[in-house]
XYZ file of C-alpha atoms in Angstrom:
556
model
C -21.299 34.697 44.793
C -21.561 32.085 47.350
C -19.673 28.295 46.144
C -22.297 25.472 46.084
C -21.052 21.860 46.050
C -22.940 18.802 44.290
C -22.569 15.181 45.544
C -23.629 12.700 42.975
C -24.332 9.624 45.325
C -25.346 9.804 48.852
C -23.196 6.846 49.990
C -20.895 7.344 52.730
C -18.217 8.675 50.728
C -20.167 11.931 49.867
C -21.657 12.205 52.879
C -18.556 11.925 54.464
C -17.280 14.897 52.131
C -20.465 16.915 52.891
C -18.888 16.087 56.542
C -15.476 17.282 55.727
C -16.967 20.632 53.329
C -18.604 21.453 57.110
C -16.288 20.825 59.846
C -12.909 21.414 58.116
C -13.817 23.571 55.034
C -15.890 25.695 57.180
C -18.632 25.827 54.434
C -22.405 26.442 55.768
C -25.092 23.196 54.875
C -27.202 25.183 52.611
C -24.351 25.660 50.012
C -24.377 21.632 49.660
C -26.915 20.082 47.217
C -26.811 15.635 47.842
C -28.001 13.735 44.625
C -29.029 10.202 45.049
C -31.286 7.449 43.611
C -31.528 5.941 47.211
C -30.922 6.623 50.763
C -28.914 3.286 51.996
C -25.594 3.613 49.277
C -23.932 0.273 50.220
C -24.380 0.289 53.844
C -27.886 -1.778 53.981
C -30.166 -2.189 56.334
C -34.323 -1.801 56.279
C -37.525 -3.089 55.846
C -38.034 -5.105 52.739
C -40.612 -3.121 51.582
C -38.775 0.530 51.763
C -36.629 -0.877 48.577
C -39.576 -1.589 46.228
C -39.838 2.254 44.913
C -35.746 2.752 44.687
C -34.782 2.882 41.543
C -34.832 -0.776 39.722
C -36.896 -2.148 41.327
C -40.759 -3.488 41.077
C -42.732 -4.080 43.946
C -42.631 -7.383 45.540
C -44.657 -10.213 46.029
C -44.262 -10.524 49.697
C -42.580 -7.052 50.775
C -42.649 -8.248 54.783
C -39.555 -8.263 56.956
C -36.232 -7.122 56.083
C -33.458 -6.680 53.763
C -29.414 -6.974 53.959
C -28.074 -6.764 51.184
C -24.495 -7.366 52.334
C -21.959 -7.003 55.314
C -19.645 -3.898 55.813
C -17.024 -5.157 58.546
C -15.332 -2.130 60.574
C -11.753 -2.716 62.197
C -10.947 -0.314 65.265
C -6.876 -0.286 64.334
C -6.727 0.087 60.588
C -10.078 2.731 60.164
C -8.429 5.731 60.961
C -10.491 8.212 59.218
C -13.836 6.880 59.543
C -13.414 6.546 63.763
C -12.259 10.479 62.959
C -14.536 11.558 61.583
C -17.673 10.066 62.905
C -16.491 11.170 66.070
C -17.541 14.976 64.794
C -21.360 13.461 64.392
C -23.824 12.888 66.923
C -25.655 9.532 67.614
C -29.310 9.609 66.670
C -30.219 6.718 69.424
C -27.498 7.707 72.520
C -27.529 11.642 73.111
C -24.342 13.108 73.922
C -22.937 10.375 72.353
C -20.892 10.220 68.560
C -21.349 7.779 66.375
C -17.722 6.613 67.322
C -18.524 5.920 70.996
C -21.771 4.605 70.055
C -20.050 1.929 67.713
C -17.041 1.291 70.066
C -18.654 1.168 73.186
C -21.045 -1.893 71.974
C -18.229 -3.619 70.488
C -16.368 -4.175 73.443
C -19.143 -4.929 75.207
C -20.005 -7.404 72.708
C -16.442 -8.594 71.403
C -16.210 -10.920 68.115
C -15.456 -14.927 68.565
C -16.170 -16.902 66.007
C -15.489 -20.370 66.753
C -17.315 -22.085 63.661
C -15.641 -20.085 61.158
C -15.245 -23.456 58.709
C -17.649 -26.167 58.452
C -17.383 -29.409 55.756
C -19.771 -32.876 56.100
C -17.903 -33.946 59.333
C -19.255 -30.363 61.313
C -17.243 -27.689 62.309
C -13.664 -27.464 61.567
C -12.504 -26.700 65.101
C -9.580 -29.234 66.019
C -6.973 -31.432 63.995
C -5.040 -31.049 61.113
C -8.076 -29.414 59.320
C -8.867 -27.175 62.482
C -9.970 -23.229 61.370
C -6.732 -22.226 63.636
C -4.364 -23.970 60.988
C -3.541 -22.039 57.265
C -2.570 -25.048 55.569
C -0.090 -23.226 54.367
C 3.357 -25.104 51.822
C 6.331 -23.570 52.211
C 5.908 -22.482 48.385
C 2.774 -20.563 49.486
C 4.581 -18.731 52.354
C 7.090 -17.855 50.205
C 4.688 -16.580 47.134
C 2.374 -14.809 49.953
C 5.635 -13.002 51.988
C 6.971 -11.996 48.430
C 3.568 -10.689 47.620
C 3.533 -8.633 50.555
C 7.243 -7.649 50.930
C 6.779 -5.756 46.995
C 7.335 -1.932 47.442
C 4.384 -0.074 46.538
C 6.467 1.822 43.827
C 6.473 -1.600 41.519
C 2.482 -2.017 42.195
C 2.339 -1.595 38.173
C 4.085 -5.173 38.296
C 1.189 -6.686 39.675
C -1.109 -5.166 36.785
C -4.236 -6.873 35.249
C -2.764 -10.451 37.240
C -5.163 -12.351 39.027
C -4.667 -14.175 42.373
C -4.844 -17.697 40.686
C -2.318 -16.379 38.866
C 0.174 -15.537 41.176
C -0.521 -19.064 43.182
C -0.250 -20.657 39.835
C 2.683 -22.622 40.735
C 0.740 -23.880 43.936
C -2.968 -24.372 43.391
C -3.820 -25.869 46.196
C -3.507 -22.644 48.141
C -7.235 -22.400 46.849
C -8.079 -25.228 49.597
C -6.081 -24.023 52.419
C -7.914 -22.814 55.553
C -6.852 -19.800 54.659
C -8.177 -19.105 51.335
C -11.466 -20.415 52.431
C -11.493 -17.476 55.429
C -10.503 -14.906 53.231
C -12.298 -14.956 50.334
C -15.720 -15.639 52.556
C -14.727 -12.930 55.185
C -13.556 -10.011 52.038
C -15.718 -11.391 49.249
C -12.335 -12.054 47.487
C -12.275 -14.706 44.158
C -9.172 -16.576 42.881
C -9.759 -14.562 39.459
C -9.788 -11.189 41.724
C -6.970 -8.851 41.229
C -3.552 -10.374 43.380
C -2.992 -6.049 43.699
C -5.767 -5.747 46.004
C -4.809 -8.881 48.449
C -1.150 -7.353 48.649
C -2.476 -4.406 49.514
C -5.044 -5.821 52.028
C -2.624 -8.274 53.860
C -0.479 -5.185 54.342
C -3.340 -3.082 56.034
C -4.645 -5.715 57.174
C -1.507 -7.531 58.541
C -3.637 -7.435 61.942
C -6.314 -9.436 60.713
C -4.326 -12.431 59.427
C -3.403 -13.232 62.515
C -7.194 -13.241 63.757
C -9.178 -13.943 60.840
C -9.788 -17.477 62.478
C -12.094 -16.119 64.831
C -12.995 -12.767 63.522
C -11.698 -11.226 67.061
C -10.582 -7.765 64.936
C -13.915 -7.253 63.380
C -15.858 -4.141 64.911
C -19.585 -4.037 64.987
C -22.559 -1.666 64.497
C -25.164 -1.792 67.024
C -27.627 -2.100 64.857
C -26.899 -2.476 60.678
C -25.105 0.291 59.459
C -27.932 2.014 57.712
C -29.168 3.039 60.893
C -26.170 3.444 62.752
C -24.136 5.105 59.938
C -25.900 6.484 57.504
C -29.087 7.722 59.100
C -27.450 9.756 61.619
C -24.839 11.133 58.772
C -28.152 11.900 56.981
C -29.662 13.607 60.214
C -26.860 15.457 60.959
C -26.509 17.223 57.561
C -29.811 17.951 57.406
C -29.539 19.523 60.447
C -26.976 21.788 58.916
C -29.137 22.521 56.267
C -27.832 20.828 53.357
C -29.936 19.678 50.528
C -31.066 16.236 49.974
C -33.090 15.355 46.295
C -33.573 11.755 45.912
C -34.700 9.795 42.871
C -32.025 12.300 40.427
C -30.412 10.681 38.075
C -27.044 12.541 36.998
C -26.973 11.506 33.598
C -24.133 13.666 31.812
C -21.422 15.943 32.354
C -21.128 19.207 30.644
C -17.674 20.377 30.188
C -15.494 23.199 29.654
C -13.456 23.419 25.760
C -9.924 24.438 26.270
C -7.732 24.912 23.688
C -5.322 20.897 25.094
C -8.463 19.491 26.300
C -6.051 19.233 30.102
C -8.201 21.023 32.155
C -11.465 19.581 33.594
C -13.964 22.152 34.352
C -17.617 21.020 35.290
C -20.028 23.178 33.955
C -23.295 21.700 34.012
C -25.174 18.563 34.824
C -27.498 16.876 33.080
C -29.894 14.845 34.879
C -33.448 12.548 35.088
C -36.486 12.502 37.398
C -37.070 8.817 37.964
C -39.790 9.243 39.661
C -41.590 12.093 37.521
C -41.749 10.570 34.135
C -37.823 10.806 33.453
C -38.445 14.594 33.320
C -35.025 15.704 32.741
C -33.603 19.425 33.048
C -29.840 20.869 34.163
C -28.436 21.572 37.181
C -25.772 24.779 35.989
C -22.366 24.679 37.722
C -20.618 28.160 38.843
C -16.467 29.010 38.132
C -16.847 28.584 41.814
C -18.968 25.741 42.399
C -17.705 21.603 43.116
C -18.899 18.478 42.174
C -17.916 15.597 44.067
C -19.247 12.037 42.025
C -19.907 8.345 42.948
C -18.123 7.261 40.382
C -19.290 3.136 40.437
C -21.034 1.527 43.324
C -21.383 -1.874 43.851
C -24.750 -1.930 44.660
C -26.047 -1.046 41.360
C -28.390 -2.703 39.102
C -29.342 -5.034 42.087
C -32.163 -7.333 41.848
C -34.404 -8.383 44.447
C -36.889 -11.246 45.045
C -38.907 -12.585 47.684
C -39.677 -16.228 49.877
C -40.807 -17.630 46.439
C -40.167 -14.655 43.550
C -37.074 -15.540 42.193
C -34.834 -12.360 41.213
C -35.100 -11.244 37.340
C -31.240 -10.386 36.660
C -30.927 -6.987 36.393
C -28.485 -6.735 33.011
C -28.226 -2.902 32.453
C -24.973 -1.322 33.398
C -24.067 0.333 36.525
C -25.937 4.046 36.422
C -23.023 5.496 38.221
C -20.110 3.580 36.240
C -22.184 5.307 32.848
C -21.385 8.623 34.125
C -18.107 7.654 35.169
C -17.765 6.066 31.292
C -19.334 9.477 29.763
C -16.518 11.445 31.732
C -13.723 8.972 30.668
C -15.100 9.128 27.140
C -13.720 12.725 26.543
C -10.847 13.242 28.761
C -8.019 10.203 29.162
C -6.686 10.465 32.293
C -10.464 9.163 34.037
C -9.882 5.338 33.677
C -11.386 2.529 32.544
C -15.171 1.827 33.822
C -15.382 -1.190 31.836
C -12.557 -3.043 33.813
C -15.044 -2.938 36.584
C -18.362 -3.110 35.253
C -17.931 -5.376 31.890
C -17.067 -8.496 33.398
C -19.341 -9.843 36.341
C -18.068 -12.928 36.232
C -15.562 -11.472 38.183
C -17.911 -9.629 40.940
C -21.123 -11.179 41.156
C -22.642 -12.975 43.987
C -26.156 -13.489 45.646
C -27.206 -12.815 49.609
C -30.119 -13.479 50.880
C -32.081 -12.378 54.326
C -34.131 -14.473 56.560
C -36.788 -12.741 58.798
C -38.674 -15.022 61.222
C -41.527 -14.702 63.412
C -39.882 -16.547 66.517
C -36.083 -17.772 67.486
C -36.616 -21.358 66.678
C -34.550 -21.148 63.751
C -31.609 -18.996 64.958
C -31.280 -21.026 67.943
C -30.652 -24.027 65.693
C -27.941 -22.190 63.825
C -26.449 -21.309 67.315
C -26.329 -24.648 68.696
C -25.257 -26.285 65.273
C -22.277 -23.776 65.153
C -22.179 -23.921 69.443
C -22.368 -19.422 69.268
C -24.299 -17.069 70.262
C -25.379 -14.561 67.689
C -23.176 -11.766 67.054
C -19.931 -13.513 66.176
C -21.162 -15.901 63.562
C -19.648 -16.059 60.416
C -19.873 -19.850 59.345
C -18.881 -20.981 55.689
C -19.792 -23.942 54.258
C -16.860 -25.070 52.368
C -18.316 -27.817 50.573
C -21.315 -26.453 49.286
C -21.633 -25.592 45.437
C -22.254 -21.842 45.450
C -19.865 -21.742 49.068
C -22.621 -20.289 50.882
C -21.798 -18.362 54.129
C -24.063 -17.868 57.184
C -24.269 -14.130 59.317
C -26.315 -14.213 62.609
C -25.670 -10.305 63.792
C -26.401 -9.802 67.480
C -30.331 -9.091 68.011
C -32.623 -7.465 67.074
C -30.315 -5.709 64.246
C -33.145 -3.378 63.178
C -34.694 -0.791 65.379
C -38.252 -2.075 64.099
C -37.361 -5.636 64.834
C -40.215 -7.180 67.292
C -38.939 -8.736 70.441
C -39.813 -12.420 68.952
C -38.473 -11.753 65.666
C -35.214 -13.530 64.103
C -32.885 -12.131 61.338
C -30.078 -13.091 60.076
C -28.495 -13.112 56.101
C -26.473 -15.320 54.100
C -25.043 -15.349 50.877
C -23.417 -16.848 47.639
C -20.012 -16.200 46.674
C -20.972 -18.740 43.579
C -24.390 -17.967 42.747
C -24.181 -19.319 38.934
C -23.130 -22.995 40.794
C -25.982 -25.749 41.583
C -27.177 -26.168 44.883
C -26.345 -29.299 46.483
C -30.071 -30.160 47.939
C -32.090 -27.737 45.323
C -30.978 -28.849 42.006
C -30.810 -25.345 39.935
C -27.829 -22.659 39.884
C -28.442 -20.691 43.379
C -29.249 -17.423 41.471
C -32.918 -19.199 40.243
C -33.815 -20.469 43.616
C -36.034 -18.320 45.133
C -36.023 -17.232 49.182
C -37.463 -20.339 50.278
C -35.017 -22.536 48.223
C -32.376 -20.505 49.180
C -32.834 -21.431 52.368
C -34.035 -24.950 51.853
C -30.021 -25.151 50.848
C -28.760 -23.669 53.671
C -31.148 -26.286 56.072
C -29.926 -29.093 53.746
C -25.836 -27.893 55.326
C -26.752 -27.517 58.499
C -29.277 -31.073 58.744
C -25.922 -32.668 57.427
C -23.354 -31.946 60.290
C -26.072 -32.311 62.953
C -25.645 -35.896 64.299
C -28.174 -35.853 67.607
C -30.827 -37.646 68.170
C -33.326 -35.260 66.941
C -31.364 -33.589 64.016
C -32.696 -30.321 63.216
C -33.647 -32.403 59.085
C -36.656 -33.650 61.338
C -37.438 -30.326 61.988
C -37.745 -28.885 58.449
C -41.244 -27.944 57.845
C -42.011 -26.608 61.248
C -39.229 -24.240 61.479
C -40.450 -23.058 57.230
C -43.664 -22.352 59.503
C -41.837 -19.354 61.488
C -40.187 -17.539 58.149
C -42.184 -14.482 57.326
C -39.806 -13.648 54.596
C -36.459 -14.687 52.651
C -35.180 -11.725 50.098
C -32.631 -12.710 47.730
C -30.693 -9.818 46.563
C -28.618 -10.405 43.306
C -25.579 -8.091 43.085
C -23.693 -8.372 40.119
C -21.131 -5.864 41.205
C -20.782 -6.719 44.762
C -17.317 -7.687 44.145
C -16.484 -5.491 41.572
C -13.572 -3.270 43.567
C -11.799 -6.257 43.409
C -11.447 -7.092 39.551
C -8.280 -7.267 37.668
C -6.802 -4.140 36.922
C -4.031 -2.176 36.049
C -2.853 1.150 38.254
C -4.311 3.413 35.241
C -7.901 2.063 35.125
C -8.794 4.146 38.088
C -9.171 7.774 38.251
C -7.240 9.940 40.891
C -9.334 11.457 43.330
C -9.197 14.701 42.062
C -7.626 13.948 38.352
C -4.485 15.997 37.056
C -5.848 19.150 35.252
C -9.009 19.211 37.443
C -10.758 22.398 38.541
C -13.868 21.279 40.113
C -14.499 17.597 40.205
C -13.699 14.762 42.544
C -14.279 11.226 42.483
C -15.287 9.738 45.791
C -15.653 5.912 45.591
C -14.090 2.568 45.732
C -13.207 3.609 42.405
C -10.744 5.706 42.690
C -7.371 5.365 43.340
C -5.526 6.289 46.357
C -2.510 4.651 47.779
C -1.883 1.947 50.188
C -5.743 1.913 51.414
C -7.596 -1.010 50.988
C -11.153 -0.405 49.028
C -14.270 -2.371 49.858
C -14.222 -0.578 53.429
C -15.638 2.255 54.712
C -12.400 3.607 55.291
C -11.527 3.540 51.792
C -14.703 5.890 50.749
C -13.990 8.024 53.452
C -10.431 8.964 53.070
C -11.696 9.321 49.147
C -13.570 12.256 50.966
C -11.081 14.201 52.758
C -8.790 13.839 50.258
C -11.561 15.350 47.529
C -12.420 18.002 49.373
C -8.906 18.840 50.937
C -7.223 18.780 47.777
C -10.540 21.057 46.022
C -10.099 23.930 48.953
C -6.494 23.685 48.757
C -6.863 23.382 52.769
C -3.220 23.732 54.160
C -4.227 20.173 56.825
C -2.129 17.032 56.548
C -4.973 14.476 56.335
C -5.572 11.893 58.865
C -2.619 10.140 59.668
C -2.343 5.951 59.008
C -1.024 3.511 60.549
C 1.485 0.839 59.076
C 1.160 -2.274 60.961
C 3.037 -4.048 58.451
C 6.055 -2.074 59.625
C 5.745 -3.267 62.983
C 8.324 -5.608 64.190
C 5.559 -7.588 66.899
C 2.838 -7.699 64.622
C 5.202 -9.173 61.499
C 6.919 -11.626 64.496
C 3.115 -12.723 65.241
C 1.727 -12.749 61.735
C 4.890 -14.866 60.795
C 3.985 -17.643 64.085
C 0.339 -17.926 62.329
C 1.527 -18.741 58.938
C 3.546 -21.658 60.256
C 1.240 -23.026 62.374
C-alpha cells in the first residue's frame, strides 16, 4: 500500500514539508493530502475582500482594497534553509527563475536604508545624543546583554518562564534606550516576552544588531509574501499533484492504546466542514501513513474591521493550539498550549492597512521621514499604543492600480489610548486608526504648509483602512520554559510531526520563516529516517569580526 501524508495547516511550514516529502523523500504529489482553513497561513497579502469567507470572519462593511495583516522580514545570511529550499521552486511571475533569485535579485536591486527608524515630538531621531545610530546603552546593560548572550545553550533551562523586564530588572531604563525601541518594533518583542527568545535571537541575529539602525540586513519580497511565497509554493505542489481541501477543520486526534501509553501512533482524524454546515466525518490514517500538524499559529482567531467597522475581538481560542491541547491532553511529553495561547496580554497587538486611490498620502510619509518607499520602518516612540509605520516598495500587490497607495501600520499597544483619538487603539476603527497616525506625523512637520492643513483632503484619497486584531501575533515569544514546547517529532512518535513556531528546535530563532521551515526538514527527515545531514547553519556569533563589530555598536 502506497504511504499518504496529511498536513494540518497550509502555512509555509507544511508546505515546505510537502516540499521536502517531494524533492528529498522522493514521494510522488498525489500521496500528499494539505488541510487548511485558509490559503495565506501567516504570510499575508490580498485583497480585503478574499478574507471575508475564511474562517472567522463576517463579511465587511467596505471589503475594497487590501489587507496586511503583518510583516515577515527575510535575512539573506541567517535563512539558510528557506534560500535552500525555495531555490528547488519555480517563480510564478519570472520563468526560469526560483523563488530564491526572484527574491534576491530585487533586493539588491532595491537594498534596505532606513534613515527614520525613530521619531519623538522634535522629528526624526537622526543626529545627537538621541540619534537612531546610538544604543543608549549603561555599562550595566552591556554587561546584562553580553552575559545574556555569552550563556551556553546547555543552561537555556536557566532562563525558564523569566521575562526580559526581568532580566533588565536591575536597569530599567534599558526599556528607553534606542535600542529597545528598534527591537521590539522591528521583532514585535515586549518587555514581558520571554528573555530565552532575545538570547537566542541576538545570537542568530548577531548580524542584525549591528544594522538594525537602518534595517540594511532586512531582505525583501517583490511583492508581499503571499504572492511571492506562498502562491508559487501552492502552484508548484499542485503541479505535482498534491491535494489541497480548504475550509477542514482537524478537530481531534485518534490514537493508538499501548500497553505505557510511550508510543504515539496517529490513527485517525477527526475533522469539520466549515463551510458545509460543520458536516464532520474522519479522515483514517494507515501503519504507513504521516501526519505533519500546525500545531499554533499566530494568526488565529484574528479579527478584522474596516475604514469605520471597528473589529469585534475575536475571544475563542486558537483552532490549531485546541488540537495541539487535545494531543497534549493524553500524552505528556506534547507541551503546554496554554503558555502560548492563555495569556494575550503577552502577544496581542493591532495592524492596520491603508489603501489609497492616489500617492498624495505616501508621498507625505516619504518626505516627513525624507525616504523613499521600500525602506521605511518609522516608530513613533512617543505615541500611546507605539505605533509603527511600513511603506513597502510599490505597488506591493500584483492587482495594485498604477495610482494606487498601500502601505500598513500597526500597534504593539493596542489596549493603550490614542494620543489624538481618545479611546484604547483596538476600538478605533480604520479611519481613526489613521486619524492617529496623521495626528504623529502633523506633529514633527514644521513647514510652512504642514501636512495637519492637509487632513481632510488627503481622508478624500483612502478607499479603505482594515484593522486586523491579532491576539496571538506575538505569541512565539511568551514566557516559557524549555518543556512547554513539543519536539518536532516527540520521543515515542511513529507518525506525527509538529511543524510550527511551536515547536522546539535548537538555536533557531522562531517568528521567521526560517524557523517553520527547518521545523519541515527536520519533520520529514527524521519521519523517513533519510540518512541527509540537514541544511547546514551558520554561527555568526562565533565569528571573531562580526563579535569585534557588534561590540564597536554597543559602545557607541
Amino acid at each position: 500500500m502506497t504511504s499518504k501524508a496529511y498536513m494540518i495547516g497550509t502555512g509555509i511550514g507544511n508546505l515546505a514539508a510537502a516540499c521536502y516529502l517531494i524533492r528529498d523523500g522522493g514521494w510522488e504529489g498525489s500521496q500528499i493530502t494539505m488541510l487548511g482553513l485558509d490559503t495565506h497561513g501567516a504570510n499575508d497579502g490580498a485583497a480585503a475582500k478574499d478574507f471575508e469567507d475564511e474562517y472567522g470572519h463576517e463579511p465587511l462593511s467596505n471589503s475594497e482594497g487590501f489587507l496586511n495583516r503583518g510583516g515577515r522580514m527575510l535575512n539573506e545570511e541567517t535563512y539558510e534553509n528557506f534560500w535552500d529550499l525555495m531555490s528547488s521552486v519555480p517563480s510564478l511571475d519570472q520563468p526560469g527563475k526560483s523563488i530564491t533569485e526572484e527574491i534576491l535579485d530585487f533586493d539588491h536591486a532595491h537594498p534596505t536604508k532606513d534613515i527614520g527608524r525613530l521619531i519623538d515630538s522634535t522629528g526624526l531621531r537622526t543626529s545627537g545624543p538621541n540619534g537612531y545610530r546610538h544604543m543608549q546603552f549603561t555599562n550595566k546593560q552591556r554587561y546584562l546583554l553580553t552575559k545574556l548572550m555569552m550563556m551556553p545553550e546547555s543552561r537555556e533551562s536557566e532562563l525558564d518562564n523569566i521575562s526580559i523586564r526581568d532580566w533588565f530588572a536591575e536597569t530599567p531604563d534599558f526599556f528607553t534606550t534606542n535600542f529597545w525601541w528598534m527591537w521590539q518594533t522591528t521583532f514585535a518583542f515586549k518587555d514581558v516576552s520571554s528573555v530565552a527568545e532575545l538570547r537566542r535571537y541576538m545570537n542568530r541575529m548577531i548580524l542584525e544588531f549591528s544594522r538594525i539602525n537602518t534595517l540594511e540586513g532586512v531582505t525583501r519580497t517583490p511583492y508581499n509574501q503571499y504572492e511571492s511565497v506562498i502562491l508559487p509554493l501552492r502552484a508548484f505542489l499542485k503541479d505535482k499533484g498534491v491535494t489541497f481541501i480548504n475550509n477542514r477543520k482537524v478537530t481531534e486526534f485518534t490514537f493508538a492504546d499501548t500497553p505505557m501509553r510511550d508510543e504515539i501512533i496517529v490513527t485517525g482524524l477527526k475533522y469539520e466542514e466549515v463551510d458545509n454546515g460543520n458536516a464532520e466525518g474522519v479522515i483514517e490514517i494507515g501503519t504507513d501513513d504521516l501526519v505533519f500538524d500546525t500545531n499554533g499559529s499566530i494568526t488565529d482567531s484574528t479579527s478584522i474591521g474596516d475604514m469605520d467597522t471597528a473589529i469585534v475581538e475575536d475571544e475563542r481560542y486558537a483552532p490549531s493550539a485546541q488540537l495541539w491541547k487535545q494531543a497534549a491532553g493524553r500524552f505528556y511529553n506534547l507541551g503546554n498550549p496554554d503558555k502560548f495561547f492563555n495569556d494575550r496580554t503577552q502577544s496581542e497587538w493591532t495592524s492596520f492597512t491603508i489603501t489609497t486611490s492616489d500617492h498624495r498620502l505616501i508621498n507625505e510619509v516619504s518626505r516627513l521621514t525624507r525616504q523613499l518607499p521600500g525602506n521605511a520602518l518609522n516608530t513613533f516612540v512617543e505615541s500611546g499604543p507605539l505605533i509603527s509605520l511600513v511603506v513597502h516598495h510599490q505597488p506591493h500587490y500584483h492587482a495594485q492600480t498604477p495610482e494606487q497607495g498601500v502601505f500598513w501600520g500597526y500597534a504593539l499597544y493596542p489596549r493603550r489610548h490614542g494620543d489624538f483619538i481618545d479611546k484604547p487603539f483596538i476600538e478605533m476603527t480604520g479611519r481613526e486608526m489613521l486619524l492617529e497616525t496623521l495626528g504623529h506625523l502633523g506633529r514633527i512637520d514644521d513647514s510652512a504648509d504642514p501636512i495637519s492643513n492637509h487632513t481632510d483632503e488627503l481622508m478624500d484619497t483612502v478607499i479603505n483602512v482594515v484593522p486586523a486584531h491579532m491576539p496571538y501575533a506575538s505569541a512565539l515569544f511568551n514566557r516559557r520554559s524549555t518543556l512547554d514546547r513539543p519536539k518536532v517529532v516527540p520521543d515515542g512518535s511513529k507518525n506525527l510531526a509538529f511543524i510550527s513556531q511551536f515547536a522546539e528546535m535548537p538555536f533557531d530563532m522562531v517568528f521567521t520563516e526560517q524557523y517553520s521551515v527547518r521545523c519541515a526538514q527536520v519533520g520529514v527527515y527524521q519521519l523517513l529516517g533519510l540518512d541527509k545531514p540537514l541544511t547546514k547553519m551558520h554561527h555568526y556569533e562565533k565569528d571573531p569580526k562580526v563579535l569585534a563589530k557588534a561590540a564597536h555598536v554597543m559602545f557607541r
